[in-house]
JSON list of C-alpha atoms in Angstrom, two decimals:
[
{"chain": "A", "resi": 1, "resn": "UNK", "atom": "CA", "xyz": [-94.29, -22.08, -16.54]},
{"chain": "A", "resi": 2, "resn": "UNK", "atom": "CA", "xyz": [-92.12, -24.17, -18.05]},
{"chain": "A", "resi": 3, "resn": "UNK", "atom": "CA", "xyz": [-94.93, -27.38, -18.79]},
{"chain": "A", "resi": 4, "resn": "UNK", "atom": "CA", "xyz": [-98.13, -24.62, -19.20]},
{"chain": "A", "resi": 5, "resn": "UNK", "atom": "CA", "xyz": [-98.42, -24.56, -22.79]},
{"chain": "A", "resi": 6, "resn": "UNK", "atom": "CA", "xyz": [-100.89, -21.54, -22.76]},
{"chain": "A", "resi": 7, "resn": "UNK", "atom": "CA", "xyz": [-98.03, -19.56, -21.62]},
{"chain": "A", "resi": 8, "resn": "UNK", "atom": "CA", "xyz": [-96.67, -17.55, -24.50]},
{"chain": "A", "resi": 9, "resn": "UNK", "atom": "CA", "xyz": [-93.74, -15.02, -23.11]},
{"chain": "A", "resi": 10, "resn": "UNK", "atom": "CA", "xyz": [-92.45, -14.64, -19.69]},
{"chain": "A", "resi": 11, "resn": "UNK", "atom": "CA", "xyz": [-92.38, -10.89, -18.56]},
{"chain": "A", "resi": 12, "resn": "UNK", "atom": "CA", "xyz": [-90.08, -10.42, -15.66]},
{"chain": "A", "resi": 13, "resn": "UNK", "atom": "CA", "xyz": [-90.61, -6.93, -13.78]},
{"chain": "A", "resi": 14, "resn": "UNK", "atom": "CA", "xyz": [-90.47, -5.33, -10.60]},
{"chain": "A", "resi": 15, "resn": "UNK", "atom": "CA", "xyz": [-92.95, -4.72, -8.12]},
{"chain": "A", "resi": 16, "resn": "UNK", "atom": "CA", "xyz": [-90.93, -1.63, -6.44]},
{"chain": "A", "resi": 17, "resn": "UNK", "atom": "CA", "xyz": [-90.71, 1.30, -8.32]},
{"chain": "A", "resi": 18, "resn": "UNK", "atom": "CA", "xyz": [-86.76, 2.70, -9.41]},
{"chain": "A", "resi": 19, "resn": "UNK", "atom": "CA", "xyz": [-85.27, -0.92, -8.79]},
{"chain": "A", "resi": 20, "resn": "UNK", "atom": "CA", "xyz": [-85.41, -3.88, -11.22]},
{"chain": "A", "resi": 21, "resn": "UNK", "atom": "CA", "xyz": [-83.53, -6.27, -8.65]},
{"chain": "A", "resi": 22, "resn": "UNK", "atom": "CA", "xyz": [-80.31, -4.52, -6.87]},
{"chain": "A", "resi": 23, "resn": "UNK", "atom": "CA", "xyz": [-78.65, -8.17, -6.39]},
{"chain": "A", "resi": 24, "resn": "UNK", "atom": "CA", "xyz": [-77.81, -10.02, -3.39]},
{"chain": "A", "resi": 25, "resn": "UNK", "atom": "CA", "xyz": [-78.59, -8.76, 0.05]},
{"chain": "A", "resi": 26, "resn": "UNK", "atom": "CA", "xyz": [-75.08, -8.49, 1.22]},
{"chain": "A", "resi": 27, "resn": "UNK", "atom": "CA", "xyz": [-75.98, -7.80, 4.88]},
{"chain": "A", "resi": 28, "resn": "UNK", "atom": "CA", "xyz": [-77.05, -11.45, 4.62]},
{"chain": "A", "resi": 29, "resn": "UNK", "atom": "CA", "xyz": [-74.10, -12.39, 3.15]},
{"chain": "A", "resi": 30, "resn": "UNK", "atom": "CA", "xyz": [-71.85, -11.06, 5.57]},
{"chain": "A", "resi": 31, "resn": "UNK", "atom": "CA", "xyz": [-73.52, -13.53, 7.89]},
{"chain": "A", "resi": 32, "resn": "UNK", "atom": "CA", "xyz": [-73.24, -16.78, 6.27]},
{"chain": "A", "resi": 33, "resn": "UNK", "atom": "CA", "xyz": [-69.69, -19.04, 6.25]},
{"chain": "A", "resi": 34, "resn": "UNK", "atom": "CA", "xyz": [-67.72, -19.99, 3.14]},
{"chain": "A", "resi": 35, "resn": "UNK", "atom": "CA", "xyz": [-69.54, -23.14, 2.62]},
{"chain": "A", "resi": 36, "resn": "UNK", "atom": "CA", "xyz": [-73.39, -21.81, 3.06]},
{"chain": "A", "resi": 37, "resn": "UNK", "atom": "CA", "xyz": [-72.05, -18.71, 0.74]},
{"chain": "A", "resi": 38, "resn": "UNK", "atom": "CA", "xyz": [-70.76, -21.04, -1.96]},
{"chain": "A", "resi": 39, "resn": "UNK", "atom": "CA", "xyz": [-74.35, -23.20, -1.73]},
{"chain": "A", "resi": 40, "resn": "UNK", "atom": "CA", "xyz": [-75.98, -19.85, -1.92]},
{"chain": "A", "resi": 41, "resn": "UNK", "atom": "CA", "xyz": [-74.44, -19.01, -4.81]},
{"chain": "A", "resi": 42, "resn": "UNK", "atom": "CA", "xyz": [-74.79, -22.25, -6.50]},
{"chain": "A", "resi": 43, "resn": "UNK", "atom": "CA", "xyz": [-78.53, -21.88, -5.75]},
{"chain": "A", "resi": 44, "resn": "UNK", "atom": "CA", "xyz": [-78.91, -19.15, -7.51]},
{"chain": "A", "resi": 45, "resn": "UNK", "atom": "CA", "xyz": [-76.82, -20.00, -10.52]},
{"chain": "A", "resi": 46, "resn": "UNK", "atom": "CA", "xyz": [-78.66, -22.91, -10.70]},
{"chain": "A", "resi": 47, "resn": "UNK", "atom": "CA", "xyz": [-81.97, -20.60, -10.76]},
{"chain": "A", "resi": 48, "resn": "UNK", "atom": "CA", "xyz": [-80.59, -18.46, -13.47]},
{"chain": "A", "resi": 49, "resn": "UNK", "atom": "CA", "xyz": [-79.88, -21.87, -15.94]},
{"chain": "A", "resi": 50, "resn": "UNK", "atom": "CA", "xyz": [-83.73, -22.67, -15.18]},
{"chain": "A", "resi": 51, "resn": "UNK", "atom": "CA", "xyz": [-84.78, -19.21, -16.51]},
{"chain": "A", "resi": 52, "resn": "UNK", "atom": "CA", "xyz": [-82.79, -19.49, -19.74]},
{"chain": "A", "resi": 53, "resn": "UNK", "atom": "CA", "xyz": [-83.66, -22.83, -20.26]},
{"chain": "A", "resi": 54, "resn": "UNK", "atom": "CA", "xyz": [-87.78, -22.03, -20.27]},
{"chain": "A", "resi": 55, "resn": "UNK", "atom": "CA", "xyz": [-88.78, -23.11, -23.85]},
{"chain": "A", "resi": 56, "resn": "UNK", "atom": "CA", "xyz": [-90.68, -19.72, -24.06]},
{"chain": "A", "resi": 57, "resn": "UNK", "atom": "CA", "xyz": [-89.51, -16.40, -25.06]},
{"chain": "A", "resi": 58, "resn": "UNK", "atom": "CA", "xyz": [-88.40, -14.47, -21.99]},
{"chain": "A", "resi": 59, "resn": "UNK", "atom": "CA", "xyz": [-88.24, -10.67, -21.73]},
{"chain": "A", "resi": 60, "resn": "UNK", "atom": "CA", "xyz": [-86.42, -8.43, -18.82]},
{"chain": "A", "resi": 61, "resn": "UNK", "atom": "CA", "xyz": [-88.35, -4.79, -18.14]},
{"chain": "A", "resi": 62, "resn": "UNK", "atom": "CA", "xyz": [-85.66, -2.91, -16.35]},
{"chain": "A", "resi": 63, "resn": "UNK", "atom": "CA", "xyz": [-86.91, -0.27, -14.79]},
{"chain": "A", "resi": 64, "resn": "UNK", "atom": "CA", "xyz": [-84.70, 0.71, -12.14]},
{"chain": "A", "resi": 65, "resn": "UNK", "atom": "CA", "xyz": [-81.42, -0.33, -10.74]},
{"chain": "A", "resi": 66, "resn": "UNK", "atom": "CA", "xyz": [-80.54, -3.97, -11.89]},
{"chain": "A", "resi": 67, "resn": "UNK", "atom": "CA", "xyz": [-76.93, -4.80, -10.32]},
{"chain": "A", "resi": 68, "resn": "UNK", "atom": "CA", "xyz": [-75.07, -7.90, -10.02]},
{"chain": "A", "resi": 69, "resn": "UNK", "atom": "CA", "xyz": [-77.36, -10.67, -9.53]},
{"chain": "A", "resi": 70, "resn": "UNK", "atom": "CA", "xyz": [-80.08, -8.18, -10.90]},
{"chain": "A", "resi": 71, "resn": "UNK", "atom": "CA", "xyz": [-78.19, -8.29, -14.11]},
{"chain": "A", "resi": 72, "resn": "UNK", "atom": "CA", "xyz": [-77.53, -11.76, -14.54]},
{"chain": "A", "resi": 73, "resn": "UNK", "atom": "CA", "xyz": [-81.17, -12.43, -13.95]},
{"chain": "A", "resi": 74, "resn": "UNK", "atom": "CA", "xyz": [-81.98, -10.18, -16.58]},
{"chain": "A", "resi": 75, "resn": "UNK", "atom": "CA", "xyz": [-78.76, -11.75, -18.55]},
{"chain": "A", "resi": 76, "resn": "UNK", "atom": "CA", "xyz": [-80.82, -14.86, -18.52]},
{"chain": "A", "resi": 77, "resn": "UNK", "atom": "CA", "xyz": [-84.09, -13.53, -20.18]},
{"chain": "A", "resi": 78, "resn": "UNK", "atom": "CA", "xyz": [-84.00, -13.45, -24.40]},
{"chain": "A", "resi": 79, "resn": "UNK", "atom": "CA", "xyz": [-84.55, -10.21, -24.84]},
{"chain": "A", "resi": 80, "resn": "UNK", "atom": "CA", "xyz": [-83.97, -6.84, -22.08]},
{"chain": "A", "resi": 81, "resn": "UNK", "atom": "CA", "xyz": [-85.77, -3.53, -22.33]},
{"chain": "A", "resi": 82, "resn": "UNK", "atom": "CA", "xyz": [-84.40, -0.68, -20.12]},
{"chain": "A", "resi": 83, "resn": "UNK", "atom": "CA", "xyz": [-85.69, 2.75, -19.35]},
{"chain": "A", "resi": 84, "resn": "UNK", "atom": "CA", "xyz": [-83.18, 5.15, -20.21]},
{"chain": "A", "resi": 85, "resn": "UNK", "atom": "CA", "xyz": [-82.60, 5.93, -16.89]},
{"chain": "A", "resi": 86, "resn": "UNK", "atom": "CA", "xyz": [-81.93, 2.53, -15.72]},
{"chain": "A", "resi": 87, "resn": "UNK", "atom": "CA", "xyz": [-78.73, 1.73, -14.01]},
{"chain": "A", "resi": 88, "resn": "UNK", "atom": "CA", "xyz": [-76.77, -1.23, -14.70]},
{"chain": "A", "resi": 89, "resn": "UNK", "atom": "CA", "xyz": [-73.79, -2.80, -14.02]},
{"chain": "A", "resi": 90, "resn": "UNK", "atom": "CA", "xyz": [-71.60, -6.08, -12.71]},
{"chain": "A", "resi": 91, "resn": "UNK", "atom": "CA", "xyz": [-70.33, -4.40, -9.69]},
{"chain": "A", "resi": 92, "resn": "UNK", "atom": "CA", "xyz": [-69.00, -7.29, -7.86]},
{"chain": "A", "resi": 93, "resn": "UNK", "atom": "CA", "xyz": [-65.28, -6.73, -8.20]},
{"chain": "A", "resi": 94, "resn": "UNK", "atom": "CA", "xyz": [-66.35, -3.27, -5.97]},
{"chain": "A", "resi": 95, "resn": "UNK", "atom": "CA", "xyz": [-67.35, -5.95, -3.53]},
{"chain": "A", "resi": 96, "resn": "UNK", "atom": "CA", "xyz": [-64.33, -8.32, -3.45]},
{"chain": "A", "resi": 97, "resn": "UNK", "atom": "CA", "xyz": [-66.32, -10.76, -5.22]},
{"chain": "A", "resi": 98, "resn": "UNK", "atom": "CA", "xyz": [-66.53, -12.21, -9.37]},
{"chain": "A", "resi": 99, "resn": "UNK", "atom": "CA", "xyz": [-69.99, -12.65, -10.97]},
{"chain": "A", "resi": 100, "resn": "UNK", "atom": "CA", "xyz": [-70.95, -15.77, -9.82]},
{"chain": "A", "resi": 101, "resn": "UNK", "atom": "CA", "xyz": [-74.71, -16.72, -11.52]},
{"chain": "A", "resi": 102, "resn": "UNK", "atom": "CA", "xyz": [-73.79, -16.63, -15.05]},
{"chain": "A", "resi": 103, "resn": "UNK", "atom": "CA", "xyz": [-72.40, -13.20, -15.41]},
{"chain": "A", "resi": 104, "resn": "UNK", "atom": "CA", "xyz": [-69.00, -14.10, -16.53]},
{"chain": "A", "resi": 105, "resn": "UNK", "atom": "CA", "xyz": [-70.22, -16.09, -19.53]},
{"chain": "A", "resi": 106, "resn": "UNK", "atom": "CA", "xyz": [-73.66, -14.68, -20.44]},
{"chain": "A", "resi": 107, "resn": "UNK", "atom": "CA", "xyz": [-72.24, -11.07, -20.60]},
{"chain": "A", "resi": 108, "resn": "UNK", "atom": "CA", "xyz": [-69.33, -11.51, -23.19]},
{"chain": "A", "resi": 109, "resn": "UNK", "atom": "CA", "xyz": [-72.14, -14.04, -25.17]},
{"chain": "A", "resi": 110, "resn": "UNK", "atom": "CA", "xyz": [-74.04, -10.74, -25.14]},
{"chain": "A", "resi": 111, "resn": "UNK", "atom": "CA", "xyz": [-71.71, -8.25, -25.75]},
{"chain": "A", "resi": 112, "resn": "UNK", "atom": "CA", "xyz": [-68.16, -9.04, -26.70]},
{"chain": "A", "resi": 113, "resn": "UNK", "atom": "CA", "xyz": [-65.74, -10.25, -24.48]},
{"chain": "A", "resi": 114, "resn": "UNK", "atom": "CA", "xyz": [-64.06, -6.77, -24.75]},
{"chain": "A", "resi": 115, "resn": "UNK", "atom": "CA", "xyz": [-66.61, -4.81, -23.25]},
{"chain": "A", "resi": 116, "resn": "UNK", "atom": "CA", "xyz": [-67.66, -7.49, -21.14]},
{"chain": "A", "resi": 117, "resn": "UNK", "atom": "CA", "xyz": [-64.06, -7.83, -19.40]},
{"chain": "A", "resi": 118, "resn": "UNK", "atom": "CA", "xyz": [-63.97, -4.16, -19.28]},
{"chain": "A", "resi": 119, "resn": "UNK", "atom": "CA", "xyz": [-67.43, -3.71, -17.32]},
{"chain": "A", "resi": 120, "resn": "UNK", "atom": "CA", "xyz": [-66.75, -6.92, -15.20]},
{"chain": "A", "resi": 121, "resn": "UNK", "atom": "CA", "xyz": [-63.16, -5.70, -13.94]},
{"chain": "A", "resi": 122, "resn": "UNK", "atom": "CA", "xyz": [-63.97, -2.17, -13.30]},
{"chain": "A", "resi": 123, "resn": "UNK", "atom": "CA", "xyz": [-67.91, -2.65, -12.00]},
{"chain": "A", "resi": 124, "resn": "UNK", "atom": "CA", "xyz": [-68.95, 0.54, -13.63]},
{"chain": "A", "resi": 125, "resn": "UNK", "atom": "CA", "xyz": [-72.51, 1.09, -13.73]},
{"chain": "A", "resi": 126, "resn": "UNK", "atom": "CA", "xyz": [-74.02, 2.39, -17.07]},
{"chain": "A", "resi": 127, "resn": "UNK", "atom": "CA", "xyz": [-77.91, 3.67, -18.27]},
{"chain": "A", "resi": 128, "resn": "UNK", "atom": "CA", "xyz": [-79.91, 2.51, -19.99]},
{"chain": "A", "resi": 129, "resn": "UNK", "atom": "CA", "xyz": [-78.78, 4.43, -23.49]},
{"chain": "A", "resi": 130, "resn": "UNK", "atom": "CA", "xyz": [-75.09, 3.36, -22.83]},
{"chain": "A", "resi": 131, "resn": "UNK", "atom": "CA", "xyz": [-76.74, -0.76, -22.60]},
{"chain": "A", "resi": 132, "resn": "UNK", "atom": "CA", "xyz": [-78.37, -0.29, -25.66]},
{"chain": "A", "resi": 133, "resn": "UNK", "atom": "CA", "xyz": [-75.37, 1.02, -27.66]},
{"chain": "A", "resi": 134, "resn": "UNK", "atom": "CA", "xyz": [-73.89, -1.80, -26.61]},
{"chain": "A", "resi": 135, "resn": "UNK", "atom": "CA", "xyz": [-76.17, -4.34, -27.36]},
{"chain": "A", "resi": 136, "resn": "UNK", "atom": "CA", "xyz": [-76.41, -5.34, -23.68]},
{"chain": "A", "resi": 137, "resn": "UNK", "atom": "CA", "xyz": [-80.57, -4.34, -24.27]},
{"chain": "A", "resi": 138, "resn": "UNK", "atom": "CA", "xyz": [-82.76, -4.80, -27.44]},
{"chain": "A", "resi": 139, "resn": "UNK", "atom": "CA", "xyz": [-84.59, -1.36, -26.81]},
{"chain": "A", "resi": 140, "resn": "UNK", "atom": "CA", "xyz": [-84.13, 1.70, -23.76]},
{"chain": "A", "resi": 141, "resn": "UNK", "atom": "CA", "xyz": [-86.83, 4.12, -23.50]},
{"chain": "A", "resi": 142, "resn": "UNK", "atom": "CA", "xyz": [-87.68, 7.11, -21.85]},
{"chain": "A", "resi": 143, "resn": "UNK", "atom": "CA", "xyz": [-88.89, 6.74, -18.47]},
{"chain": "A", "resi": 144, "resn": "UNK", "atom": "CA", "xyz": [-92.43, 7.96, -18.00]},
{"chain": "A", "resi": 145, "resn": "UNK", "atom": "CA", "xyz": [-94.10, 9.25, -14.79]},
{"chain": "A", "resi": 146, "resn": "UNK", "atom": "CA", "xyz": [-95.69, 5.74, -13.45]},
{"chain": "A", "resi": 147, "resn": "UNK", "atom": "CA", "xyz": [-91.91, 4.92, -13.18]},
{"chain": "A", "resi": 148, "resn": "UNK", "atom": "CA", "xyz": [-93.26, 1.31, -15.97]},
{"chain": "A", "resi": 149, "resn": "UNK", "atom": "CA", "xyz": [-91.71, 2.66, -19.49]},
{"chain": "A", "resi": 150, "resn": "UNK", "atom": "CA", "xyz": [-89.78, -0.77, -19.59]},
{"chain": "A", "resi": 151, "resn": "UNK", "atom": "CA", "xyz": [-92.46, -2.71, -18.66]},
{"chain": "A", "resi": 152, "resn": "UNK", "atom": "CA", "xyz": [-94.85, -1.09, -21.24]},
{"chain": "A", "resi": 153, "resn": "UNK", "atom": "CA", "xyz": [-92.21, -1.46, -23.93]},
{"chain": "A", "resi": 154, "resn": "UNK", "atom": "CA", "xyz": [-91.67, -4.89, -23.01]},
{"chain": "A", "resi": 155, "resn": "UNK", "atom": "CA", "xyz": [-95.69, -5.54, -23.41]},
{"chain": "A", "resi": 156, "resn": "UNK", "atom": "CA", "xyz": [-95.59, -4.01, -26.33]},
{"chain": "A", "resi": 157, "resn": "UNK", "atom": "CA", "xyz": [-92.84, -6.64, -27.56]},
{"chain": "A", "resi": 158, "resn": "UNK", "atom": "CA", "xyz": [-94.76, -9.88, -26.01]},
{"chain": "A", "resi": 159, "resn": "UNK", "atom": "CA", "xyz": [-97.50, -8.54, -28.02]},
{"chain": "A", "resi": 160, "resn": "UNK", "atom": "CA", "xyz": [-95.53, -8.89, -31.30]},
{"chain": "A", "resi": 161, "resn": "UNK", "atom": "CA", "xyz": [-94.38, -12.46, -30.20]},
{"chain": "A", "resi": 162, "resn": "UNK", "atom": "CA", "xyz": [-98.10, -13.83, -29.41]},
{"chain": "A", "resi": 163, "resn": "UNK", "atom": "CA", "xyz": [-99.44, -13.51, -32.75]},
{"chain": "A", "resi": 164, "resn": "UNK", "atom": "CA", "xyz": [-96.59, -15.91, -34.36]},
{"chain": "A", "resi": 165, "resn": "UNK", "atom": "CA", "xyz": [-96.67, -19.52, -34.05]},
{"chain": "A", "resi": 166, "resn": "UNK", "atom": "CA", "xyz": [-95.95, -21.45, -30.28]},
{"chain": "A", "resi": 167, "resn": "UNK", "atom": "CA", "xyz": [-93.99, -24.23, -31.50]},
{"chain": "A", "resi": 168, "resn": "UNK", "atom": "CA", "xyz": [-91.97, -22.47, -34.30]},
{"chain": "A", "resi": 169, "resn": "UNK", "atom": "CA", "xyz": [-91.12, -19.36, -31.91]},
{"chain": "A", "resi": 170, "resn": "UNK", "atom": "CA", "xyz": [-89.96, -22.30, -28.83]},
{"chain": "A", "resi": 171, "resn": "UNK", "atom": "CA", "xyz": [-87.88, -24.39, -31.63]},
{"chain": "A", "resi": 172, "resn": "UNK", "atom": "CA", "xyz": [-86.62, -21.02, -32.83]},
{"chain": "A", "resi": 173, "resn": "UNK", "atom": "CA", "xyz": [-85.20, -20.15, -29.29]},
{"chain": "A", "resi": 174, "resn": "UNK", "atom": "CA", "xyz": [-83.97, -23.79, -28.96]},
{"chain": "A", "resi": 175, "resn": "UNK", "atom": "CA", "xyz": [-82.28, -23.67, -32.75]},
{"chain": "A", "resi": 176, "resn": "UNK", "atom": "CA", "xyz": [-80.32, -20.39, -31.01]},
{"chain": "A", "resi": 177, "resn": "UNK", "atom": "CA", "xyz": [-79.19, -21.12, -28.01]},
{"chain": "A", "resi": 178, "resn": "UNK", "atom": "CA", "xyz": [-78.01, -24.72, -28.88]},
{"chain": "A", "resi": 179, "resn": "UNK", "atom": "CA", "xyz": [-76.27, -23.47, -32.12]},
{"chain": "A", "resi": 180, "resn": "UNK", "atom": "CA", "xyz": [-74.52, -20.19, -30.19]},
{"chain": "A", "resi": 181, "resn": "UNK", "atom": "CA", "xyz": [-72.51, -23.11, -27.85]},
{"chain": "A", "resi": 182, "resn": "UNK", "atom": "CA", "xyz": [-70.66, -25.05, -31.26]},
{"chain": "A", "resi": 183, "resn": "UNK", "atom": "CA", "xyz": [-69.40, -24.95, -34.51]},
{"chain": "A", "resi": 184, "resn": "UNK", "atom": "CA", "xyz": [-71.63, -23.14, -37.29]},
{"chain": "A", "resi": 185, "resn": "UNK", "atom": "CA", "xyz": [-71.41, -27.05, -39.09]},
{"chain": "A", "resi": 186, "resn": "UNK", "atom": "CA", "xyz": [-72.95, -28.44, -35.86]},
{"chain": "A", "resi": 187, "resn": "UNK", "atom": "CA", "xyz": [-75.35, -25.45, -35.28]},
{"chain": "A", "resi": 188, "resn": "UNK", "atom": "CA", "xyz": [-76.67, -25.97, -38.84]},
{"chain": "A", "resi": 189, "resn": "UNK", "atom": "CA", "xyz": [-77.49, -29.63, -37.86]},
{"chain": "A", "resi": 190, "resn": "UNK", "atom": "CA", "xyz": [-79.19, -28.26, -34.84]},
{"chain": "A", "resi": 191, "resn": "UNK", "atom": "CA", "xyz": [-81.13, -26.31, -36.83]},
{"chain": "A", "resi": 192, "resn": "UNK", "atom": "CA", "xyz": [-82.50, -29.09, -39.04]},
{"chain": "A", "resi": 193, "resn": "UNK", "atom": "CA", "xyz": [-83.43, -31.16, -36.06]},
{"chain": "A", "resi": 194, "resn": "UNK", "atom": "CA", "xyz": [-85.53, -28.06, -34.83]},
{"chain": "A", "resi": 195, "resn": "UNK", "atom": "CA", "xyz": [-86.98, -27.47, -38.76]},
{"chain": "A", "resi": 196, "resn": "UNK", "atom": "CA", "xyz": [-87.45, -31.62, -38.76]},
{"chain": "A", "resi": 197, "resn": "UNK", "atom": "CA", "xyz": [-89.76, -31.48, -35.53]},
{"chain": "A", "resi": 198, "resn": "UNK", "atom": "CA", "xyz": [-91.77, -28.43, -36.73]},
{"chain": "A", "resi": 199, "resn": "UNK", "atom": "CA", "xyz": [-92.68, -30.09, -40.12]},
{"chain": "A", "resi": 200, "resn": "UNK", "atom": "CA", "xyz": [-95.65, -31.68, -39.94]},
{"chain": "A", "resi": 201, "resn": "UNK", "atom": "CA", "xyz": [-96.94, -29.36, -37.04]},
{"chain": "A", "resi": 202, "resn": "UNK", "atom": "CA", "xyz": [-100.53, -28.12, -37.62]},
{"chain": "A", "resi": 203, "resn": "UNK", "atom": "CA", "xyz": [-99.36, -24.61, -37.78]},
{"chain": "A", "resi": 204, "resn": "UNK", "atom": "CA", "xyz": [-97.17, -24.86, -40.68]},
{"chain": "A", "resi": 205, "resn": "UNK", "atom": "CA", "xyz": [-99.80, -26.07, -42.47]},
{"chain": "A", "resi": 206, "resn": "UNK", "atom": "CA", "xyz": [-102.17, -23.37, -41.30]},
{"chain": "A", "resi": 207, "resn": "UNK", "atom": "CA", "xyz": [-99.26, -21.10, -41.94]},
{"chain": "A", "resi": 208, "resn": "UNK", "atom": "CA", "xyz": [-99.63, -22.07, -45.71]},
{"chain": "A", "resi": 209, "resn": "UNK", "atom": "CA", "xyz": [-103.21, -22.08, -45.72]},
{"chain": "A", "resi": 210, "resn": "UNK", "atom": "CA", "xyz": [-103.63, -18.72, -44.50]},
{"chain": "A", "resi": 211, "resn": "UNK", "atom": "CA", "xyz": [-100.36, -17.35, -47.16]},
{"chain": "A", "resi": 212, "resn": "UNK", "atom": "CA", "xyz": [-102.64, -18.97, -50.10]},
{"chain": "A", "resi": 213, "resn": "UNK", "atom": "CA", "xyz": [-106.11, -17.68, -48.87]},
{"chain": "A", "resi": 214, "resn": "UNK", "atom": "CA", "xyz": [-104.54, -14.28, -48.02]},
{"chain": "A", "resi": 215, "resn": "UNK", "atom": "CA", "xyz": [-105.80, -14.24, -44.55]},
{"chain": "A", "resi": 216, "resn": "UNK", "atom": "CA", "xyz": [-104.14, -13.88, -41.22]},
{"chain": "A", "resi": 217, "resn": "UNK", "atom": "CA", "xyz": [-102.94, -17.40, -39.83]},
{"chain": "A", "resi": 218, "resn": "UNK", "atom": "CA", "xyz": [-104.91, -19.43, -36.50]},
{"chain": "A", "resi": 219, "resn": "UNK", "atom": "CA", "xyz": [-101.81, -21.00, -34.93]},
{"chain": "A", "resi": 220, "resn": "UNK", "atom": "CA", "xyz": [-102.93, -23.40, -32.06]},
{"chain": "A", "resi": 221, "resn": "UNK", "atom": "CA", "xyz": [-99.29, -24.31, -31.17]},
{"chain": "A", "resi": 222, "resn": "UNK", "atom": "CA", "xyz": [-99.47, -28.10, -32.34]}
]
């Protein structure tokens, strides 16, 4: 995904209905020594930095349950839409263990270390309406009878994304994440470097073209 430029936006969804991903199989777990357990985790960590880092925008459709893991993979997309009636939730302290694939610092970046420290040390599980009053998701709908809303609303977003230019929307996501880790001084030097390369891309000058002809723009994403 990451080197196909005709992708756009990443969609990640479930194939089984009621359950976005419910985390690690802990009956697995329970089998494994501290050393395999620790390169298991680091595995997936590892997994979850390759997901943020894709230069695309990514979107989570949570559908169903997404706990622990579940969460942080869906802590690694951009942007999360939840049916109402999703359940979510850190629960590893319910498990004797800490987030261990990015939950600890992707959650507070999300939503405050407050509520972050208060959903990581008690594992409660909340809906999807509770993770959107939060800010923890961009958008929770109602869950329709296909058991998809998420997915549908998450389409629905992509679709917004496609029509705007490649380049601009990947040095966008790049300008943001980069500029979140340091000083707002540094992060507006980031942000130059990112406006520097998309100058004298074809699509800014289509992007003009189209402005002064009063027509709707052809980005090619060069």
């Amino acid at each position: 995904l990451r080197f196909d430029e005709k992708v756009r936006v990443v969609v990640f969804k479930s194939e089984v209905k009621g359950v976005f991903c419910a985390g690690a199989d802990l009956k697995e777990r329970e089998k494994m020594d501290d050393t395999e357990v620790g390169q298991f985790v680091r595995r997936l960590r590892n997994l979850m930095d390759e997901i943020a880092a894709l230069p695309v925008p990514t979107i989570a459709a949570i559908d169903g349950y997404a706990l622990g893991g579940g969460l942080e993979l869906a802590l690694a997309c951009d942007l999360r839409v939840a049916a109402s009636s999703a359940k979510m939730g850190l629960i590893e302290t319910t498990r004797g263990l800490l987030p261990g694939a990015g939950g600890t610092q992707r959650l507070p970046r999300c939503v405050g270390i407050g509520l972050a420290k208060e959903l990581i040390f008690t594992g409660r599980q909340i809906d999807g309406q509770q993770a959107f009053s939060m800010g923890l998701v961009n958008h929770s709908v109602p869950q329709n009878s296909e058991g998809d809303a998420a997915y549908q609303r998450a389409l629905a977003l992509a679709k917004e994304i496609l029509p705007q230019a490649p380049f601009a929307v990947k040095m966008g996501k790049l300008a943001i994440n980069r500029g979140m880790e340091v000083d707002i001084a540094s992060g507006m030097a980031i942000e130059g470097m990112c406006y520097a390369q998309n100058i004298p891309t074809r699509d800014r000058q289509e992007g003009m073209a189209a402005f002064r002809e009063k027509r709707p723009p052809r980005f090619i994403g060069k």
